[in-house]
Amino acid sequence: MALAGRAALRWGPRLPSPCPAAGPLCRPAWLPAARCERHYSSRGQGKLDMSTYPVESIRNFSIIAHVDHGKSTLADRLLEITGTISKTDRNKQVLDKLQVERERGITVKAQSASLFYNHEGINYLLNLIDTPGHVDFSYEVSRSLSACQGVILVVDANEGIQAQTVANFYLAFEAQLSIIPVINKIDLKNADPERVEKQIEKLFDIPRDECIRISAKQGTNVEKVLQKVIEKIPPPQCNTADPLKALVFDSTFDHYRGVIANIALFGGEIAKGQKIVSAHTKKRYEVNEVGILTPNEQPTHKLYAGQVGYLIAGMKEVTEAQIGDTLFLYKQPVEPLPGFKSAKPMVFAGMYPIDQTEYNNLKSALERLTLNDSSVTVHRDSSLALGAGWRLGFLGLLHMEVFNQRLEQEYNMSVILTAPTVPYKAVLSSAKLIKEYGKDEITIINPAQFPDKLSVSEYLEPTVLGTIVTPHEYIGKIITLCQDRRAVQKDMLYIDENRVMLKYLFPLNEIVVDFYDALKSLSSGYASFDYEDAGYQSADLIKMDILVNGNPVEELATVIHKLKAYRKNVVAKCYGGDITRRMKLLKRQAEGKRLMRKIGNVEVPRDAFIRVLKKETDK
Amino acid sequence: APCPQWPYCRKRCSYCNFNTYVVRALDEAAVRACLVREAQTLLRLSQVHRCVHGMGSEWAQLRPSCPPAAPHPLPCSVTSVFFGGGTPSLASPGTVAAVLEAVAGAAHLPAAAEVTLEANPSSASASRLAGFRAAGVNRLSIGVQSLDDAELRMLGREHTAAEARQAVEAARGLFPGRTSMDLLFGLPGQSRDAWGQRLEAALGLCDDHISLYQLTLERGTALAAQVRGGALPAPPQDLLADMYETARNVLVATGFRHYEVSNFARKGALSTHNLSYWRADEYIGVGPGAHGRFVLRGEGGCSREARVQTPEPITWMREVQSQGHGTRSRAVLNPLQQLEELLSLGLRTDEGITHERWGHFSPQLSLQDVFGEPEEARALQQSGWLVLDSGGLRCTWAGLAVLDSLLPDLLWQLQRA
């Protein structure tokens, strides 16, 4: 959860923009500025014939990185080398368009670009597929990655591996993509690429000699990256002769043309005039336009299997082009691509106008803002103290903050936002309640609606797996912080002589309010944090009671957990090939023991153990 | 003990994160030629180094006290060969024969040597197994995993429970007393009772060796993704511990010796080859992604090396064709690292680590010197999980089940010694 910095690719501003800097003259204020260019895209040019790029000459890839490690600068160089944008551009720093994006560096909407590159006499089509820059959007990231066969993993030569690097690596690793490690900013005075190579080897098992040292800023070795993309990333495995199968991996709303869906073709071909169907909504559309992004929209006659581009087909709302959906030809249905799910909000907060007379204005601002972001859920709500308002659901903390900030900056709306809560679940035991809800497990998004524990057999709370990377002098404080937040340590590893990576399983509830601020302040800003969804876990009945009453949770839970740890499995297979890996894991744990001892005062003292045991047996 | 790897599978199982590849058309002749060539190269390299017991475990009976640099007059002999994978039973018997011939050509392969092949029930028909026997295989390890069709589907296995039964029965006919079966427990949604039934069914079918694995949800596998996404339930730790406890009690009651954390044998049918891993003996890995551990005694030193062969089959083949082997990495293990491995692996067995074996790796510091102090190991002994006596260092019955929780403490104590 990198809450600061700049991220993601922005090419738009680089191009001669017909838009004045201030929005309203050229576009409605509530439309993201990036869209305005689309009206002026190069539609006048002759349409490209994409059939000259067979599957074997296509590479679909993404760039992933921690914020500020140089993802956008590398993307700019790749665009320049391939002649996609002019080299004479004098911008050293990409300007993000939305104020919130400038300040926080979040890709709210990802952009993609098709690059043309000749390598050893063959013309390649390289599709750079952008991903949102934050794991709040990990579902979107994983959909974007599912259109790729490989990624470029960028790590700063000075800062080394950070929390978001780890999270991004695992997303790519789990998607079984080829990974090209790149160490950026080797021109900096404090650059230590050797140290970063060691970190990469230690953490990701990628041999040091596979890392490419570059300076995206100065263009050093960037060409090598392109060559590696061609050599190491396999072409997509699909066939133009198959029926059309297109993955929607992003969508944007254009006020004049409706929904523009970014698609990746896993089979067949698509052209204007064809009738298509959404596997999710079953709705039928006629294709008005297809094309590629360079990064402006450039219409083409057709798109073919393996290619990536956009589609306009008269969809009126973004909810009609949901990320992860599959499109196919009318009357030629195909098996939808796996993994589709609707965006699932994980953080909820009540939103109320400061003055009830502002209610209608706020309502219309909310409607406009959610027009382009189908992942925000809106339910009407009211409170005795605050009057009429809404309960909003967000993908994560950052998502919520961004939304709120946009509301203030773009609509000049000041609102009261209640403390964020997480969606709990309750397994009901009362027959009456089961009948009332029509099911025995309910999700509670509003603490006020908590069913009494007498009618509940089990409460469940959402958890996240958090990754923290920090200089080692702060570990003691950080471990104490994590324990205070009911977190369970999963891993602790020195990634080099003085940096440590910690992994903790947190109840989501414990990090939604001020965890990141606390972490930053006790590490003087040096620790980075990121998290991913880790499912639901059973929550103690008593604990839930305390939690709802807003009191801190007692230490006992942590202690009991420690005792149980002794029962963990040892029966995993352990033969020749696994020994190295197993030793690595065990030594990490031994290292953890050493750290615990060194820090002191963190591990539960022996007599506490015994006391708890006694308590248990007394019961 | 050479362990040739066959990295190909017909289908990837939902829980597997091994180095496996599903390819449509495979040039088996080319892979065979490379396996043969790499086996020959590595055997030749080893004999250049005049291993006495160095290549010891795999080439000769281990003689822990033999002097490190003594020249050996006889060619080394191989005590065991293990064909692992992937799915090596997808290879043709001819390929297995060719590799064994290469081994026999470069070293002494006695008739009594244990030659194991891992087989998948979907490629283990009686005629195929007979072919492997004719090729020189004399022990079979069958990946049954479960005897329930629904569970097998969840695991992404290609076979049914009935096919698994047929395979085990065919194998027992051809390899009596030398057929092992692999079983998995702790599947998402598996109940205590369901596991009890699986176990009972397995006991009615098995020969004299069973390997029992708790399903590990590895990142990057389809099954782990389903569990993380909430589509399948995560098995609770306590239930897993109970399942393991039930299994070891039932198996021991039916005459099996629990000789390693996840392995059970009766009538002395222990796997010689796998014991060599847990005794931190030496073995040589052949094939894509294979791992090896062996001592090179060329310069009179005693440097045990960890070797990994190139994982990607295409690259591996290219390397074997151009330089005779596809070793991707070679790392010398320092004395501490060797002891760490010995400790972590040795404690997995019921015999534990004998003083003799420890002394072989650590001539200066005895087991008593390292673990006799009133520190972690002593505390673990007092809690009844560990024993240090005249036989050596080993887990108690209770300790064996929680070894993973004991090792970090022990490793830390070792590092300080």
Short mmCIF file of N, CA, C and O in Angstrom, two decimals, chain B residues 157-205:
data_model
loop_
_atom_site.label_atom_id
_atom_site.label_comp_id
_atom_site.label_asym_id
_atom_site.label_seq_id
_atom_site.Cartn_x
_atom_site.Cartn_y
_atom_site.Cartn_z
N ARG B 157 -5.96 -34.63 -10.94
CA ARG B 157 -5.31 -35.86 -11.40
C ARG B 157 -6.04 -36.41 -12.61
O ARG B 157 -7.23 -36.21 -12.78
N GLU B 158 -5.30 -37.15 -13.42
CA GLU B 158 -5.88 -37.67 -14.65
C GLU B 158 -6.58 -39.01 -14.45
O GLU B 158 -7.23 -39.50 -15.36
N HIS B 159 -6.38 -39.63 -13.29
CA HIS B 159 -6.87 -40.99 -13.12
C HIS B 159 -8.02 -41.06 -12.12
O HIS B 159 -8.23 -40.14 -11.33
N THR B 160 -8.74 -42.17 -12.15
CA THR B 160 -9.80 -42.41 -11.17
C THR B 160 -9.25 -43.31 -10.07
O THR B 160 -8.15 -43.85 -10.18
N ALA B 161 -10.06 -43.47 -9.01
CA ALA B 161 -9.66 -44.34 -7.91
C ALA B 161 -9.51 -45.78 -8.41
O ALA B 161 -8.58 -46.49 -8.04
N ALA B 162 -10.42 -46.19 -9.30
CA ALA B 162 -10.36 -47.56 -9.82
C ALA B 162 -9.07 -47.78 -10.60
O ALA B 162 -8.41 -48.82 -10.48
N GLU B 163 -8.69 -46.78 -11.37
CA GLU B 163 -7.43 -46.91 -12.13
C GLU B 163 -6.23 -46.98 -11.21
O GLU B 163 -5.26 -47.70 -11.46
N ALA B 164 -6.29 -46.20 -10.11
CA ALA B 164 -5.20 -46.24 -9.14
C ALA B 164 -5.08 -47.64 -8.54
O ALA B 164 -3.99 -48.18 -8.38
N ARG B 165 -6.23 -48.23 -8.21
CA ARG B 165 -6.23 -49.59 -7.65
C ARG B 165 -5.60 -50.58 -8.62
O ARG B 165 -4.75 -51.39 -8.25
N GLN B 166 -6.04 -50.47 -9.88
CA GLN B 166 -5.49 -51.39 -10.89
C GLN B 166 -3.98 -51.24 -10.99
O GLN B 166 -3.24 -52.21 -11.06
N ALA B 167 -3.53 -49.98 -10.97
CA ALA B 167 -2.09 -49.75 -11.10
C ALA B 167 -1.33 -50.36 -9.93
O ALA B 167 -0.31 -51.02 -10.11
N VAL B 168 -1.86 -50.16 -8.71
CA VAL B 168 -1.16 -50.70 -7.54
C VAL B 168 -1.15 -52.23 -7.60
O VAL B 168 -0.13 -52.88 -7.35
N GLU B 169 -2.30 -52.80 -8.00
CA GLU B 169 -2.34 -54.26 -8.06
C GLU B 169 -1.39 -54.81 -9.11
O GLU B 169 -0.66 -55.78 -8.88
N ALA B 170 -1.37 -54.15 -10.26
CA ALA B 170 -0.43 -54.58 -11.31
C ALA B 170 1.00 -54.47 -10.81
O ALA B 170 1.83 -55.36 -11.01
N ALA B 171 1.30 -53.36 -10.11
CA ALA B 171 2.66 -53.14 -9.63
C ALA B 171 3.05 -54.18 -8.59
O ALA B 171 4.16 -54.71 -8.61
N ARG B 172 2.10 -54.50 -7.69
CA ARG B 172 2.41 -55.50 -6.66
C ARG B 172 2.69 -56.86 -7.28
O ARG B 172 3.51 -57.63 -6.77
N GLY B 173 2.01 -57.15 -8.39
CA GLY B 173 2.28 -58.41 -9.07
C GLY B 173 3.68 -58.46 -9.65
O GLY B 173 4.36 -59.48 -9.61
N LEU B 174 4.13 -57.32 -10.16
CA LEU B 174 5.43 -57.29 -10.82
C LEU B 174 6.58 -56.96 -9.87
O LEU B 174 7.72 -57.39 -10.08
N PHE B 175 6.28 -56.17 -8.84
CA PHE B 175 7.33 -55.75 -7.90
C PHE B 175 6.89 -56.09 -6.48
O PHE B 175 6.72 -55.19 -5.64
N PRO B 176 6.69 -57.37 -6.16
CA PRO B 176 6.16 -57.71 -4.84
C PRO B 176 7.11 -57.25 -3.73
O PRO B 176 8.32 -57.46 -3.84
N GLY B 177 6.53 -56.60 -2.71
CA GLY B 177 7.34 -56.11 -1.60
C GLY B 177 8.14 -54.87 -1.93
O GLY B 177 8.84 -54.33 -1.08
N ARG B 178 8.05 -54.41 -3.15
CA ARG B 178 8.84 -53.23 -3.56
C ARG B 178 7.97 -52.22 -4.29
O ARG B 178 8.41 -51.55 -5.23
N THR B 179 6.72 -52.13 -3.84
CA THR B 179 5.81 -51.14 -4.42
C THR B 179 5.41 -50.16 -3.32
O THR B 179 4.97 -50.58 -2.26
N SER B 180 5.59 -48.90 -3.59
CA SER B 180 5.21 -47.89 -2.61
C SER B 180 4.05 -47.07 -3.17
O SER B 180 3.89 -46.97 -4.38
N MET B 181 3.21 -46.56 -2.27
CA MET B 181 2.20 -45.63 -2.78
C MET B 181 2.22 -44.32 -2.03
O MET B 181 2.45 -44.26 -0.83
N ASP B 182 1.98 -43.23 -2.78
CA ASP B 182 1.90 -41.89 -2.21
C ASP B 182 0.45 -41.56 -1.91
O ASP B 182 -0.42 -41.79 -2.74
N LEU B 183 0.21 -41.01 -0.74
CA LEU B 183 -1.14 -40.57 -0.39
C LEU B 183 -1.08 -39.14 0.11
O LEU B 183 -0.12 -38.75 0.77
N LEU B 184 -2.12 -38.36 -0.21
CA LEU B 184 -2.19 -36.99 0.28
C LEU B 184 -3.31 -36.86 1.31
O LEU B 184 -4.36 -37.48 1.15
N PHE B 185 -3.09 -36.05 2.34
CA PHE B 185 -4.20 -35.75 3.24
C PHE B 185 -4.26 -34.25 3.47
O PHE B 185 -3.36 -33.50 3.09
N GLY B 186 -5.37 -33.82 4.11
CA GLY B 186 -5.54 -32.39 4.36
C GLY B 186 -6.00 -31.65 3.13
O GLY B 186 -5.66 -30.50 2.91
N LEU B 187 -6.81 -32.34 2.30
CA LEU B 187 -7.35 -31.67 1.12
C LEU B 187 -8.43 -30.68 1.55
O LEU B 187 -9.11 -30.92 2.55
N PRO B 188 -8.59 -29.58 0.81
CA PRO B 188 -9.65 -28.63 1.18
C PRO B 188 -10.98 -29.34 1.31
O PRO B 188 -11.40 -30.06 0.40
N GLY B 189 -11.62 -29.18 2.45
CA GLY B 189 -12.94 -29.76 2.66
C GLY B 189 -12.91 -31.20 3.15
O GLY B 189 -13.95 -31.76 3.47
N GLN B 190 -11.73 -31.81 3.22
CA GLN B 190 -11.66 -33.21 3.66
C GLN B 190 -11.94 -33.28 5.17
O GLN B 190 -11.33 -32.55 5.94
N SER B 191 -12.85 -34.17 5.56
CA SER B 191 -13.17 -34.29 6.99
C SER B 191 -12.30 -35.37 7.61
O SER B 191 -11.66 -36.15 6.92
N ARG B 192 -12.31 -35.39 8.92
CA ARG B 192 -11.57 -36.40 9.68
C ARG B 192 -12.06 -37.81 9.27
O ARG B 192 -11.26 -38.70 9.04
N ASP B 193 -13.37 -37.93 9.14
CA ASP B 193 -13.93 -39.24 8.78
C ASP B 193 -13.54 -39.65 7.38
O ASP B 193 -13.18 -40.80 7.12
N ALA B 194 -13.60 -38.70 6.46
CA ALA B 194 -13.24 -39.01 5.07
C ALA B 194 -11.80 -39.51 5.03
O ALA B 194 -11.48 -40.48 4.34
N TRP B 195 -10.93 -38.85 5.79
CA TRP B 195 -9.53 -39.27 5.81
C TRP B 195 -9.39 -40.67 6.39
O TRP B 195 -8.64 -41.50 5.88
N GLY B 196 -10.18 -40.95 7.44
CA GLY B 196 -10.15 -42.29 8.02
C GLY B 196 -10.52 -43.35 6.98
O GLY B 196 -9.88 -44.40 6.90
N GLN B 197 -11.51 -43.02 6.18
CA GLN B 197 -11.93 -43.97 5.14
C GLN B 197 -10.86 -44.17 4.08
O GLN B 197 -10.59 -45.29 3.63
N ARG B 198 -10.22 -43.06 3.67
CA ARG B 198 -9.15 -43.15 2.66
C ARG B 198 -8.04 -44.07 3.17
O ARG B 198 -7.49 -44.87 2.44
N LEU B 199 -7.73 -43.86 4.44
CA LEU B 199 -6.63 -44.58 5.04
C LEU B 199 -6.94 -46.08 5.07
O LEU B 199 -6.10 -46.92 4.73
N GLU B 200 -8.16 -46.38 5.43
CA GLU B 200 -8.59 -47.78 5.49
C GLU B 200 -8.51 -48.40 4.10
O GLU B 200 -8.01 -49.51 3.92
N ALA B 201 -9.00 -47.66 3.12
CA ALA B 201 -8.95 -48.16 1.74
C ALA B 201 -7.50 -48.38 1.31
O ALA B 201 -7.17 -49.38 0.67
N ALA B 202 -6.64 -47.45 1.70
CA ALA B 202 -5.24 -47.55 1.30
C ALA B 202 -4.59 -48.78 1.94
O ALA B 202 -3.82 -49.49 1.30
N LEU B 203 -4.95 -49.03 3.22
CA LEU B 203 -4.36 -50.18 3.92
C LEU B 203 -4.78 -51.49 3.26
O LEU B 203 -4.03 -52.46 3.24
N GLY B 204 -5.99 -51.51 2.71
CA GLY B 204 -6.45 -52.72 2.04
C GLY B 204 -5.76 -52.94 0.71
O GLY B 204 -5.82 -54.03 0.14
N LEU B 205 -5.12 -51.93 0.20
CA LEU B 205 -4.56 -52.01 -1.14
C LEU B 205 -3.04 -52.08 -1.15
O LEU B 205 -2.43 -52.67 -2.04
#
